[in-house]
XYZ file of C-alpha atoms in Angstrom:
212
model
C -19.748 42.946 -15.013
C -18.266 41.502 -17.905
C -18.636 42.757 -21.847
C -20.480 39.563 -21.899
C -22.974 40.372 -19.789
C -23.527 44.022 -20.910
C -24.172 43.216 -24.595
C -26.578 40.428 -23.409
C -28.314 42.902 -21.567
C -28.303 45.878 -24.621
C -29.527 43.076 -26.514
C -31.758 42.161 -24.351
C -33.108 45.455 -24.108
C -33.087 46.368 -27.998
C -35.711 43.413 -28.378
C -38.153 44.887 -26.276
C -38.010 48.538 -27.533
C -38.327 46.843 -31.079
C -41.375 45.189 -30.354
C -43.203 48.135 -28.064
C -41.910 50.577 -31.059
C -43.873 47.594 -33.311
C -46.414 47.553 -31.556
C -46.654 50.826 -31.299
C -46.122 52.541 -34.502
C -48.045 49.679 -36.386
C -50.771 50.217 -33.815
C -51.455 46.277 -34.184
C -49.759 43.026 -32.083
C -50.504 40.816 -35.209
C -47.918 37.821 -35.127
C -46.882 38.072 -31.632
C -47.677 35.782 -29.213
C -49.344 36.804 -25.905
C -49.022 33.462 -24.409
C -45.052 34.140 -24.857
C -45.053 37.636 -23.560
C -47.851 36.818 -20.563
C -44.351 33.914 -19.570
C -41.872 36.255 -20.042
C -43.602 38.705 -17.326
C -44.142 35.814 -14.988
C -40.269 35.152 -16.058
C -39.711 38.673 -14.350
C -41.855 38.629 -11.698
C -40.971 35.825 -10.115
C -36.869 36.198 -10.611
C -37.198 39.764 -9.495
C -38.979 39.333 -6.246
C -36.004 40.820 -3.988
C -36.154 44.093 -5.837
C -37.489 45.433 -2.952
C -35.061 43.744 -0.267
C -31.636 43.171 -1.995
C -30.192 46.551 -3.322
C -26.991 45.116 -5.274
C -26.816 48.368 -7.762
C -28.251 51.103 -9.694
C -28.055 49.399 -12.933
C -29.337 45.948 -11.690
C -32.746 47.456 -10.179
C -33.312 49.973 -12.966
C -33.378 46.650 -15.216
C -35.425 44.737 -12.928
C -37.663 47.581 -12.702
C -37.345 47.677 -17.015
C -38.024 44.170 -17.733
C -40.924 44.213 -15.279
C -42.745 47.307 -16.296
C -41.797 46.801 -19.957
C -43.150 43.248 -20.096
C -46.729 44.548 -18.385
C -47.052 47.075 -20.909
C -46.333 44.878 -23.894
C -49.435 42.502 -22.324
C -51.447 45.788 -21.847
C -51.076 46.787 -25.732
C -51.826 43.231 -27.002
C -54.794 42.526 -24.807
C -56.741 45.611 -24.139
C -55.320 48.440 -26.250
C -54.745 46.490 -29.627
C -56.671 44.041 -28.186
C -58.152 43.493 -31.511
C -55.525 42.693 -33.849
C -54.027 39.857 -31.606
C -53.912 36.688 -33.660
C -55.586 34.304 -30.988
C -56.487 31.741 -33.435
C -53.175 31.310 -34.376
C -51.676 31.815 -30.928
C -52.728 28.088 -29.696
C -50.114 26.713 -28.034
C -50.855 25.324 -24.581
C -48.890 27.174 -22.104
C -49.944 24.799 -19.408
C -47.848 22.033 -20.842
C -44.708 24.418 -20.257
C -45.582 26.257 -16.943
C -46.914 22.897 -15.276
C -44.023 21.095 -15.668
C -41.306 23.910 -15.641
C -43.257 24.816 -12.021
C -42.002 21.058 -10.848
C -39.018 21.102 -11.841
C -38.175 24.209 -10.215
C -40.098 22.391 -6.657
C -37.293 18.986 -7.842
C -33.498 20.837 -9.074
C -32.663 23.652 -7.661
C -29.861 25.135 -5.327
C -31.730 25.646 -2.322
C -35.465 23.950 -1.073
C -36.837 28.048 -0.041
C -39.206 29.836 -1.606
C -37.403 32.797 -3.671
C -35.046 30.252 -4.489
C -37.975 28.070 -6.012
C -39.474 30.883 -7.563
C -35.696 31.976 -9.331
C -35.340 28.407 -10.429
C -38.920 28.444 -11.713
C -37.622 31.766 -13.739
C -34.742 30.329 -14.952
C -36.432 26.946 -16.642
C -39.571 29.082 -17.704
C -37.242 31.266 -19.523
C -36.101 28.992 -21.336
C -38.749 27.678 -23.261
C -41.284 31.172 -22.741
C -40.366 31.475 -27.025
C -41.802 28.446 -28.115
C -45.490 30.008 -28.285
C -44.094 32.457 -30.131
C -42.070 30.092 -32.656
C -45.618 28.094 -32.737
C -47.212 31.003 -33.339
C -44.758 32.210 -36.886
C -44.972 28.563 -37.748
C -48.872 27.999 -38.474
C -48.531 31.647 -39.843
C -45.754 30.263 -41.759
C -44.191 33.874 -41.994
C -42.942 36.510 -40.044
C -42.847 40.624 -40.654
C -39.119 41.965 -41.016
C -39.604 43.794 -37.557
C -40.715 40.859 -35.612
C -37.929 38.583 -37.036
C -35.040 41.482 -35.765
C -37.410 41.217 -32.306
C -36.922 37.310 -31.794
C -33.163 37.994 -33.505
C -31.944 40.615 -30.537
C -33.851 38.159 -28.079
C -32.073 35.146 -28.769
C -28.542 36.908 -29.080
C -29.137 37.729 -25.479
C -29.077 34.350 -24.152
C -26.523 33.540 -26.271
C -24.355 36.008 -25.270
C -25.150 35.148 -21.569
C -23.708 31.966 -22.347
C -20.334 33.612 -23.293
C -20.962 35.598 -20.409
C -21.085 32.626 -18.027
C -17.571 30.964 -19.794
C -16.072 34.117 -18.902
C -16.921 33.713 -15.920
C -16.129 30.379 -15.199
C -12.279 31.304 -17.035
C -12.173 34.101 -14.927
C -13.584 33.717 -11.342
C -14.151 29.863 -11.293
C -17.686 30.160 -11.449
C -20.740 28.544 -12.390
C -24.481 27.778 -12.348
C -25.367 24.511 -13.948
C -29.055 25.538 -13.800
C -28.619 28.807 -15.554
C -25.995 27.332 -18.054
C -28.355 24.706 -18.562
C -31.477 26.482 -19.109
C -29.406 28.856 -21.343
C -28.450 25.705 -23.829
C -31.911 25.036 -24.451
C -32.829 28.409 -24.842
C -30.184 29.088 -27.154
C -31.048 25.615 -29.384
C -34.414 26.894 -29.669
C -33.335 29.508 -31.506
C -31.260 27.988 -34.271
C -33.190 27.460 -36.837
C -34.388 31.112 -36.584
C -30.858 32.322 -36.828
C -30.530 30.041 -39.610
C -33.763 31.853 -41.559
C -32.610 35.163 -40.424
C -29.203 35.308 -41.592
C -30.513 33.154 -44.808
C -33.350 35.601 -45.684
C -33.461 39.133 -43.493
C -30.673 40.077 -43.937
C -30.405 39.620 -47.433
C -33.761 41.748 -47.201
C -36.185 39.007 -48.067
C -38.971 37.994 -45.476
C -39.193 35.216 -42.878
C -40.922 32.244 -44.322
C -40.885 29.086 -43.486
C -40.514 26.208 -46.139
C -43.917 24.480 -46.895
């Protein structure tokens, strides 16, 4: 494992302790998006099907086992715990029109026609685009609290960091998946103008709003 990959994953993991401790301590979801979090545990599920048959290390099935379990808990606070301060009339966006055609894409490109290599490639593409919901979501709001804003900041470091991670990688041990580097560019794109508004206005202690 690469320094790459390990800050991905720290980042990874520092976005969803920030928005459980959110979630949490506010006792309220408001201005999250389920839709987004419902993806990212289908994200999980469906990448992290050989947990139970593929033992690679320690560290790789106690995050599979994380990402899982942390991602059904988030859904459990924001639709039965808290279930009523989630913003569902703000939280519109059709998830169909990204699961649909993510799902056929996986069945069209991927490395190998079987079925947990289908359901990895569905992963992979569904990951990709799992934020826009949640980018829908802040921009009807047309704001976003402090400690949602470092939630979708951590989140889209990791994938950006993965992409260093798979550069090294390529540098280092000739290596490379065009899906996952793909996937990873649109991801990361997604994200830009958010960094932009983040390092713009956050950080210099103001809150996320978006121009009118």
């Amino acid at each position: 494992m690469n320094i790459f990959r390990l800050l991905g994953d720290m980042s990874h993991l520092v976005a969803i302790v920030v928005l459980l401790l959110k979630i949490w301590k506010t006792r309220s979801c408001a201005g999250i998006s389920g839709k987004t979090q419902v993806m990212f545990l289908l994200v999980f599920v469906t990448r992290y099907l050989d947990l139970v048959t593929n033992f690679i290390s320690l560290y790789n099935t106690t995050m599979k086992i994380f990402f899982i379990s942390s991602s059904a808990a988030t859904i459990f606070l924001m639709y039965f715990k808290f279930k009523a301060t989630y913003d569902s009339n703000h939280d519109t966006f059709r998830a169909e029109f990204l699961i649909v055609p993510v799902g056929g894409l996986a069945f069209l490109v991927n490395h190998d026609f079987s079925p947990l290599e289908i359901l990895w490639t569905f992963s992979i593409y569904l990951e990709s685009v799992a934020i826009l919901p949640q980018l829908f979501l802040i921009s009807k709001t047309g704001e976003a609290e402090s400690i949602t804003s470092h939630y979708l900041f951590s989140l889209g470091s990791y994938r950006a960091l993965y992409l260093l991670n798979w550069i090294y990688r390529y540098y280092s041990d000739g290596f490379y998946d065009l899906i996952a580097i793909v996937a990873g560019c649109v991801q990361t794109i997604l994200y830009c103008d958010f960094f932009y508004l983040y390092v713009t206005k956050v950080l210099k202690g103001k809150q996320l709003t978006l121009p009118a």
